Amino acid sequence: MSAPILEVQNVTMRFGGIVANRNVSFSVEEGAITALIGPNGAGKTTMFNCITGFYRASEGRILLKGDGGDEDIGDLVTRPISGGSHLVTRAGIARTFQNIRLFKEMSVVENLLVAQHRATRNGILSGVLRTSAFRRAEREAIDRAYYWLAQMGLVEDANRLAGELPYGRQRRLEIARAMCTSPRLICLDEPAAGLNPSETRELAQVIQRLCSDHDQTVLVIEHDMGLVMRISDHIVVLDHGEVISDGTPEHVANDAAVVAAYLGVS
Ligand code: ATP
């Protein structure tokens, strides 16, 4: 087993009187696929929003582990003046959304260039002086964009408007866009939502290749249990905001607490 890249430590997230996550702890192993599952309203998206810096957890810590020390996600989000989720992206966590959020009026390749601009400290496209360093950065951004388009089977779509792509391709474009920022951890929020069975099979291969070919660490929320059981190395199950099971797909599938949660028995 490899080292954890992310540690969620005793995280509680409250919205007024609603407790969406209660004392949640789990870790994400480097180079593995970890799934976060649970019935509707279990607190999965809220947990993702804490990990990716959209929310600061009410209590507890989320640590992105690194050779040069750990980054505390909560501190990045609330750092005075410049703090926010963009610092979490720069620290190495990228995400996709339950509802696809592409720039639909931009071309496919432009979506990937904008993502890199946002993930880079000075911005690749914002250089006013066309210095050789700027031109080199621009060239690298374009090369990286086409590399990930090729990995996702989208090269022929490069100059189409993102909004014109079939839904399954838009989902893959979202993953390409996140991968363009060279993340240490990619968080996929219900990537199979709205996909037909053959698109879901293609997606499973795409996610597995991220790990096998690129040593990518993946954290995924997904309701499609067939997909989760097929691709995950490790599964964390939430119910009513709390972790009720954590382990291999086999362990979780045979855990009576998980079966009860999905059948609505308490
Ligand atoms: P689903 O699978 O249906 O997407 P989920 O497991 O992702 O659900 P969350 O969306 O995290 O669950 O919601 C967990 C709980 O927190 C729910 O009761 C939800 O209504 C509540 N909640 C989430 N976001 C907010 C918010 N911004 N304000 C108030 N309550 C919220």
mmCIF file of C-alpha atoms and ligand atoms in Angstrom:
data_model
loop_
_atom_site.group_PDB
_atom_site.id
_atom_site.type_symbol
_atom_site.label_atom_id
_atom_site.label_comp_id
_atom_site.label_asym_id
_atom_site.label_seq_id
_atom_site.Cartn_x
_atom_site.Cartn_y
_atom_site.Cartn_z
ATOM 1 C CA MET A 1 0.000 0.000 0.000
ATOM 2 C CA SER A 2 1.391 3.442 -0.885
ATOM 3 C CA ALA A 3 1.382 6.580 1.262
ATOM 4 C CA PRO A 4 -1.695 8.771 1.648
ATOM 5 C CA ILE A 5 -1.740 11.885 -0.513
ATOM 6 C CA LEU A 6 -4.780 13.350 1.258
ATOM 7 C CA GLU A 7 -5.930 12.992 4.837
ATOM 8 C CA VAL A 8 -9.379 14.033 6.001
ATOM 9 C CA GLN A 9 -9.223 14.326 9.776
ATOM 10 C CA ASN A 10 -12.382 14.569 11.894
ATOM 11 C CA VAL A 11 -14.184 16.922 9.504
ATOM 12 C CA THR A 12 -17.574 18.300 10.465
ATOM 13 C CA MET A 13 -19.452 20.653 8.145
ATOM 14 C CA ARG A 14 -22.532 22.502 9.331
ATOM 15 C CA PHE A 15 -24.958 24.710 7.455
ATOM 16 C CA GLY A 16 -26.773 26.478 10.286
ATOM 17 C CA GLY A 17 -28.489 23.649 12.134
ATOM 18 C CA ILE A 18 -27.863 21.067 9.374
ATOM 19 C CA VAL A 19 -24.859 18.800 9.872
ATOM 20 C CA ALA A 20 -23.858 17.648 6.378
ATOM 21 C CA ASN A 21 -20.638 15.898 7.515
ATOM 22 C CA ARG A 22 -19.991 14.710 11.049
ATOM 23 C CA ASN A 23 -16.506 13.779 12.290
ATOM 24 C CA VAL A 24 -15.460 12.325 8.914
ATOM 25 C CA SER A 25 -11.972 10.801 8.651
ATOM 26 C CA PHE A 26 -10.444 8.874 5.748
ATOM 27 C CA SER A 27 -7.360 8.935 3.576
ATOM 28 C CA VAL A 28 -6.704 8.801 -0.149
ATOM 29 C CA GLU A 29 -3.741 6.666 -1.222
ATOM 30 C CA GLU A 30 -1.371 7.977 -3.871
ATOM 31 C CA GLY A 31 -1.874 6.422 -7.326
ATOM 32 C CA ALA A 32 -5.109 4.670 -6.339
ATOM 33 C CA ILE A 33 -8.805 5.137 -7.172
ATOM 34 C CA THR A 34 -10.822 5.957 -4.044
ATOM 35 C CA ALA A 35 -14.619 6.180 -4.261
ATOM 36 C CA LEU A 36 -16.836 8.183 -1.932
ATOM 37 C CA ILE A 37 -20.311 6.654 -2.007
ATOM 38 C CA GLY A 38 -23.552 6.809 -0.039
ATOM 39 C CA PRO A 39 -27.288 7.359 -0.446
ATOM 40 C CA ASN A 40 -28.729 10.736 -1.536
ATOM 41 C CA GLY A 41 -28.015 13.479 0.990
ATOM 42 C CA ALA A 42 -25.230 11.464 2.675
ATOM 43 C CA GLY A 43 -22.829 14.416 2.490
ATOM 44 C CA LYS A 44 -20.606 13.370 -0.432
ATOM 45 C CA THR A 45 -20.691 16.625 -2.421
ATOM 46 C CA THR A 46 -20.265 18.671 0.743
ATOM 47 C CA MET A 47 -17.131 16.623 1.515
ATOM 48 C CA PHE A 48 -15.863 17.261 -2.041
ATOM 49 C CA ASN A 49 -16.533 20.968 -1.608
ATOM 50 C CA CYS A 50 -14.444 20.969 1.578
ATOM 51 C CA ILE A 51 -11.600 19.018 -0.082
ATOM 52 C CA THR A 52 -11.535 21.268 -3.159
ATOM 53 C CA GLY A 53 -11.712 24.487 -1.165
ATOM 54 C CA PHE A 54 -15.243 25.605 -2.023
ATOM 55 C CA TYR A 55 -16.088 25.426 1.687
ATOM 56 C CA ARG A 56 -13.992 25.637 4.789
ATOM 57 C CA ALA A 57 -14.922 22.780 7.117
ATOM 58 C CA SER A 58 -16.545 23.895 10.375
ATOM 59 C CA GLU A 59 -14.242 21.536 12.307
ATOM 60 C CA GLY A 60 -11.346 19.204 11.554
ATOM 61 C CA ARG A 61 -8.535 19.347 9.020
ATOM 62 C CA ILE A 62 -7.930 18.263 5.436
ATOM 63 C CA LEU A 63 -4.241 17.830 4.611
ATOM 64 C CA LEU A 64 -2.698 17.507 1.151
ATOM 65 C CA LYS A 65 0.542 15.677 1.890
ATOM 66 C CA GLY A 66 3.743 16.781 0.199
ATOM 67 C CA ASP A 67 7.507 16.312 0.377
ATOM 68 C CA GLY A 68 7.905 19.959 1.310
ATOM 69 C CA GLY A 69 5.280 19.670 4.098
ATOM 70 C CA ASP A 70 1.512 19.386 4.258
ATOM 71 C CA GLU A 71 -0.912 21.952 2.874
ATOM 72 C CA ASP A 72 -3.940 22.568 5.098
ATOM 73 C CA ILE A 73 -6.848 23.073 2.672
ATOM 74 C CA GLY A 74 -8.807 25.137 5.195
ATOM 75 C CA ASP A 75 -5.881 27.544 5.597
ATOM 76 C CA LEU A 76 -5.537 27.944 1.815
ATOM 77 C CA VAL A 77 -9.226 28.795 1.492
ATOM 78 C CA THR A 78 -9.247 31.397 4.233
ATOM 79 C CA ARG A 79 -5.793 32.915 3.681
ATOM 80 C CA PRO A 80 -6.229 36.709 3.886
ATOM 81 C CA ILE A 81 -6.614 38.679 0.615
ATOM 82 C CA SER A 82 -5.709 35.973 -1.937
ATOM 83 C CA GLY A 83 -7.209 32.877 -0.277
ATOM 84 C CA GLY A 84 -9.740 30.739 -2.135
ATOM 85 C CA SER A 85 -10.344 27.557 -4.080
ATOM 86 C CA HIS A 86 -7.864 28.675 -6.792
ATOM 87 C CA LEU A 87 -5.064 28.181 -4.235
ATOM 88 C CA VAL A 88 -6.291 24.617 -3.741
ATOM 89 C CA THR A 89 -6.063 24.103 -7.523
ATOM 90 C CA ARG A 90 -2.517 25.465 -7.488
ATOM 91 C CA ALA A 91 -1.665 23.194 -4.564
ATOM 92 C CA GLY A 92 -2.577 20.286 -6.862
ATOM 93 C CA ILE A 93 -6.258 19.381 -6.470
ATOM 94 C CA ALA A 94 -8.484 19.560 -9.565
ATOM 95 C CA ARG A 95 -12.151 18.659 -9.844
ATOM 96 C CA THR A 96 -15.084 18.100 -12.134
ATOM 97 C CA PHE A 97 -18.685 18.906 -11.247
ATOM 98 C CA GLN A 98 -21.921 16.951 -10.939
ATOM 99 C CA ASN A 99 -23.461 19.376 -13.446
ATOM 100 C CA ILE A 100 -20.987 19.898 -16.262
ATOM 101 C CA ARG A 101 -19.418 23.371 -16.069
ATOM 102 C CA LEU A 102 -17.675 24.012 -19.382
ATOM 103 C CA PHE A 103 -17.334 27.299 -21.237
ATOM 104 C CA LYS A 104 -19.872 26.149 -23.812
ATOM 105 C CA GLU A 105 -19.387 29.118 -26.177
ATOM 106 C CA MET A 106 -15.623 28.494 -26.354
ATOM 107 C CA SER A 107 -13.896 25.865 -28.428
ATOM 108 C CA VAL A 108 -12.836 22.595 -26.872
ATOM 109 C CA VAL A 109 -9.144 23.507 -26.947
ATOM 110 C CA GLU A 110 -9.825 26.998 -25.548
ATOM 111 C CA ASN A 111 -11.506 25.369 -22.528
ATOM 112 C CA LEU A 112 -8.238 23.563 -21.817
ATOM 113 C CA LEU A 113 -6.117 26.704 -22.244
ATOM 114 C CA VAL A 114 -8.300 28.743 -19.893
ATOM 115 C CA ALA A 115 -8.013 25.998 -17.244
ATOM 116 C CA GLN A 116 -4.232 26.163 -17.391
ATOM 117 C CA HIS A 117 -4.318 29.948 -17.166
ATOM 118 C CA ARG A 118 -6.362 29.726 -13.968
ATOM 119 C CA ALA A 119 -4.087 27.098 -12.460
ATOM 120 C CA THR A 120 -0.860 29.001 -13.079
ATOM 121 C CA ARG A 121 0.421 31.633 -10.688
ATOM 122 C CA ASN A 122 1.007 34.341 -13.284
ATOM 123 C CA GLY A 123 -1.361 33.102 -15.934
ATOM 124 C CA ILE A 124 -0.228 31.692 -19.238
ATOM 125 C CA LEU A 125 -2.467 33.805 -21.435
ATOM 126 C CA SER A 126 -2.209 37.041 -19.492
ATOM 127 C CA GLY A 127 1.302 38.004 -20.557
ATOM 128 C CA VAL A 128 1.199 41.424 -22.160
ATOM 129 C CA LEU A 129 4.777 41.316 -23.372
ATOM 130 C CA ARG A 130 5.248 38.499 -25.811
ATOM 131 C CA THR A 131 8.564 37.493 -24.351
ATOM 132 C CA SER A 132 10.222 34.244 -25.350
ATOM 133 C CA ALA A 133 9.352 32.852 -21.901
ATOM 134 C CA PHE A 134 5.719 33.764 -22.496
ATOM 135 C CA ARG A 135 5.738 32.191 -25.963
ATOM 136 C CA ARG A 136 7.305 29.035 -24.552
ATOM 137 C CA ALA A 137 4.663 28.830 -21.795
ATOM 138 C CA GLU A 138 1.937 29.350 -24.395
ATOM 139 C CA ARG A 139 3.391 26.597 -26.616
ATOM 140 C CA GLU A 140 3.603 24.227 -23.649
ATOM 141 C CA ALA A 141 -0.017 24.977 -22.717
ATOM 142 C CA ILE A 142 -1.160 24.173 -26.248
ATOM 143 C CA ASP A 143 0.917 20.976 -26.315
ATOM 144 C CA ARG A 144 -0.501 19.908 -22.949
ATOM 145 C CA ALA A 145 -4.035 20.647 -24.185
ATOM 146 C CA TYR A 146 -3.590 18.468 -27.292
ATOM 147 C CA TYR A 147 -1.915 15.741 -25.235
ATOM 148 C CA TRP A 148 -4.965 15.445 -22.959
ATOM 149 C CA LEU A 149 -7.373 15.736 -25.888
ATOM 150 C CA ALA A 150 -5.564 12.748 -27.422
ATOM 151 C CA GLN A 151 -5.709 10.818 -24.152
ATOM 152 C CA MET A 152 -9.480 11.393 -23.998
ATOM 153 C CA GLY A 153 -10.075 10.643 -27.709
ATOM 154 C CA LEU A 154 -11.157 14.232 -28.408
ATOM 155 C CA VAL A 155 -8.520 15.551 -30.835
ATOM 156 C CA GLU A 156 -10.943 15.715 -33.758
ATOM 157 C CA ASP A 157 -13.221 17.905 -31.609
ATOM 158 C CA ALA A 158 -10.516 20.475 -30.748
ATOM 159 C CA ASN A 159 -12.069 23.331 -32.725
ATOM 160 C CA ARG A 160 -15.736 22.562 -32.110
ATOM 161 C CA LEU A 161 -17.703 24.587 -29.579
ATOM 162 C CA ALA A 162 -17.656 22.735 -26.247
ATOM 163 C CA GLY A 163 -21.447 23.088 -25.983
ATOM 164 C CA GLU A 164 -21.919 21.226 -29.295
ATOM 165 C CA LEU A 165 -20.228 18.034 -28.115
ATOM 166 C CA PRO A 166 -22.382 15.029 -27.241
ATOM 167 C CA TYR A 167 -22.857 14.694 -23.484
ATOM 168 C CA GLY A 168 -20.417 11.810 -22.992
ATOM 169 C CA ARG A 169 -17.680 13.797 -24.753
ATOM 170 C CA GLN A 170 -18.386 16.850 -22.618
ATOM 171 C CA ARG A 171 -17.810 14.657 -19.538
ATOM 172 C CA ARG A 172 -14.450 13.534 -20.957
ATOM 173 C CA LEU A 173 -13.567 17.146 -21.828
ATOM 174 C CA GLU A 174 -14.147 18.069 -18.182
ATOM 175 C CA ILE A 175 -11.658 15.387 -17.151
ATOM 176 C CA ALA A 176 -9.156 16.572 -19.795
ATOM 177 C CA ARG A 177 -9.539 20.123 -18.505
ATOM 178 C CA ALA A 178 -8.826 19.043 -14.936
ATOM 179 C CA MET A 179 -5.831 16.927 -16.045
ATOM 180 C CA CYS A 180 -4.348 19.896 -17.933
ATOM 181 C CA THR A 181 -3.575 21.505 -14.582
ATOM 182 C CA SER A 182 -1.296 18.502 -13.772
ATOM 183 C CA PRO A 183 -3.086 17.795 -10.503
ATOM 184 C CA ARG A 184 -1.708 15.571 -7.772
ATOM 185 C CA LEU A 185 -5.312 14.584 -7.006
ATOM 186 C CA ILE A 186 -8.303 14.694 -9.364
ATOM 187 C CA CYS A 187 -11.786 14.701 -7.805
ATOM 188 C CA LEU A 188 -14.590 13.508 -10.085
ATOM 189 C CA ASP A 189 -18.132 14.356 -8.952
ATOM 190 C CA GLU A 190 -20.558 11.800 -10.434
ATOM 191 C CA PRO A 191 -18.730 11.479 -13.771
ATOM 192 C CA ALA A 192 -21.163 8.814 -15.046
ATOM 193 C CA ALA A 193 -24.305 10.884 -14.370
ATOM 194 C CA GLY A 194 -26.388 11.011 -17.555
ATOM 195 C CA LEU A 195 -24.168 8.606 -19.505
ATOM 196 C CA ASN A 196 -25.548 5.595 -21.372
ATOM 197 C CA PRO A 197 -24.047 2.124 -20.694
ATOM 198 C CA SER A 198 -21.484 2.271 -23.518
ATOM 199 C CA GLU A 199 -20.381 5.804 -22.529
ATOM 200 C CA THR A 200 -20.082 4.553 -18.929
ATOM 201 C CA ARG A 201 -17.846 1.673 -20.063
ATOM 202 C CA GLU A 202 -15.636 4.136 -21.971
ATOM 203 C CA LEU A 203 -15.500 6.358 -18.892
ATOM 204 C CA ALA A 204 -14.418 3.426 -16.703
ATOM 205 C CA GLN A 205 -11.501 2.803 -19.083
ATOM 206 C CA VAL A 206 -10.575 6.500 -19.091
ATOM 207 C CA ILE A 207 -10.469 6.617 -15.272
ATOM 208 C CA GLN A 208 -8.540 3.351 -14.989
ATOM 209 C CA ARG A 209 -6.001 4.565 -17.573
ATOM 210 C CA LEU A 210 -5.441 7.767 -15.564
ATOM 211 C CA CYS A 211 -4.152 5.514 -12.778
ATOM 212 C CA SER A 212 -2.408 2.788 -14.756
ATOM 213 C CA ASP A 213 -0.740 5.001 -17.413
ATOM 214 C CA HIS A 214 -0.286 8.291 -15.553
ATOM 215 C CA ASP A 215 -0.005 7.252 -11.875
ATOM 216 C CA GLN A 216 -2.863 9.647 -11.221
ATOM 217 C CA THR A 217 -4.562 9.658 -7.824
ATOM 218 C CA VAL A 218 -8.363 9.738 -8.249
ATOM 219 C CA LEU A 219 -11.174 10.449 -5.785
ATOM 220 C CA VAL A 220 -14.607 9.836 -7.273
ATOM 221 C CA ILE A 221 -18.197 10.280 -6.099
ATOM 222 C CA GLU A 222 -20.456 7.946 -8.026
ATOM 223 C CA HIS A 223 -23.933 6.426 -7.733
ATOM 224 C CA ASP A 224 -23.347 3.754 -10.413
ATOM 225 C CA MET A 225 -22.374 0.838 -8.148
ATOM 226 C CA GLY A 226 -21.299 -1.343 -11.084
ATOM 227 C CA LEU A 227 -18.772 1.319 -12.080
ATOM 228 C CA VAL A 228 -17.631 1.913 -8.501
ATOM 229 C CA MET A 229 -17.071 -1.780 -7.794
ATOM 230 C CA ARG A 230 -15.227 -2.241 -11.098
ATOM 231 C CA ILE A 231 -12.748 0.627 -10.866
ATOM 232 C CA SER A 232 -12.153 1.365 -7.157
ATOM 233 C CA ASP A 233 -9.204 0.259 -5.055
ATOM 234 C CA HIS A 234 -10.753 1.714 -1.916
ATOM 235 C CA ILE A 235 -14.278 2.803 -1.011
ATOM 236 C CA VAL A 236 -15.473 5.138 1.748
ATOM 237 C CA VAL A 237 -19.203 5.006 2.508
ATOM 238 C CA LEU A 238 -21.052 7.966 4.013
ATOM 239 C CA ASP A 239 -24.548 7.885 5.453
ATOM 240 C CA HIS A 240 -26.255 10.817 7.184
ATOM 241 C CA GLY A 241 -22.908 12.653 7.019
ATOM 242 C CA GLU A 242 -20.882 9.961 8.813
ATOM 243 C CA VAL A 243 -18.464 7.286 7.606
ATOM 244 C CA ILE A 244 -20.190 3.922 8.035
ATOM 245 C CA SER A 245 -17.692 1.753 6.132
ATOM 246 C CA ASP A 246 -14.190 2.085 4.678
ATOM 247 C CA GLY A 247 -12.195 -0.570 2.852
ATOM 248 C CA THR A 248 -11.854 -2.630 -0.315
ATOM 249 C CA PRO A 249 -14.841 -3.044 -2.684
ATOM 250 C CA GLU A 250 -15.282 -6.585 -1.361
ATOM 251 C CA HIS A 251 -15.263 -5.438 2.271
ATOM 252 C CA VAL A 252 -17.770 -2.658 1.630
ATOM 253 C CA ALA A 253 -20.091 -4.804 -0.508
ATOM 254 C CA ASN A 254 -20.333 -7.343 2.321
ATOM 255 C CA ASP A 255 -20.724 -4.812 5.131
ATOM 256 C CA ALA A 256 -24.176 -5.125 6.741
ATOM 257 C CA ALA A 257 -24.167 -1.396 7.637
ATOM 258 C CA VAL A 258 -23.790 -0.494 3.942
ATOM 259 C CA VAL A 259 -26.534 -2.855 2.815
ATOM 260 C CA ALA A 260 -28.833 -1.418 5.498
ATOM 261 C CA ALA A 261 -28.047 2.184 4.496
ATOM 262 C CA TYR A 262 -28.856 1.517 0.839
ATOM 263 C CA LEU A 263 -32.038 -0.346 1.708
ATOM 264 C CA GLY A 264 -33.091 2.476 4.051
ATOM 265 C CA VAL A 265 -33.013 0.216 7.142
ATOM 266 C CA SER A 266 -31.579 1.772 10.285
HETATM 267 P P1 ATP B 1 -26.546 13.495 -3.553
HETATM 268 O O1 ATP B 1 -26.048 12.103 -3.746
HETATM 269 O O2 ATP B 1 -28.046 13.571 -3.581
HETATM 270 O O3 ATP B 1 -25.870 14.500 -4.452
HETATM 271 P P2 ATP B 1 -24.811 14.101 -1.302
HETATM 272 O O4 ATP B 1 -24.419 12.838 -0.622
HETATM 273 O O5 ATP B 1 -23.829 14.704 -2.230
HETATM 274 O O6 ATP B 1 -26.210 13.911 -2.012
HETATM 275 P P3 ATP B 1 -24.863 16.681 -0.020
HETATM 276 O O7 ATP B 1 -25.285 17.384 -1.282
HETATM 277 O O8 ATP B 1 -23.476 16.852 0.436
HETATM 278 O O9 ATP B 1 -25.182 15.109 -0.138
HETATM 279 O O10 ATP B 1 -25.890 17.110 1.117
HETATM 280 C C1 ATP B 1 -25.785 16.638 2.465
HETATM 281 C C2 ATP B 1 -26.781 17.399 3.326
HETATM 282 O O11 ATP B 1 -26.361 18.744 3.483
HETATM 283 C C3 ATP B 1 -28.185 17.428 2.754
HETATM 284 O O12 ATP B 1 -29.104 17.359 3.825
HETATM 285 C C4 ATP B 1 -28.241 18.789 2.093
HETATM 286 O O13 ATP B 1 -29.563 19.269 2.035
HETATM 287 C C5 ATP B 1 -27.373 19.617 3.033
HETATM 288 N N1 ATP B 1 -26.708 20.730 2.338
HETATM 289 C C6 ATP B 1 -25.780 20.631 1.360
HETATM 290 N N2 ATP B 1 -25.362 21.844 0.963
HETATM 291 C C7 ATP B 1 -26.055 22.739 1.728
HETATM 292 C C8 ATP B 1 -26.090 24.172 1.811
HETATM 293 N N3 ATP B 1 -25.313 24.934 1.020
HETATM 294 N N4 ATP B 1 -26.922 24.734 2.703
HETATM 295 C C9 ATP B 1 -27.701 23.984 3.509
HETATM 296 N N5 ATP B 1 -27.730 22.636 3.488
HETATM 297 C C10 ATP B 1 -26.922 22.020 2.612
#
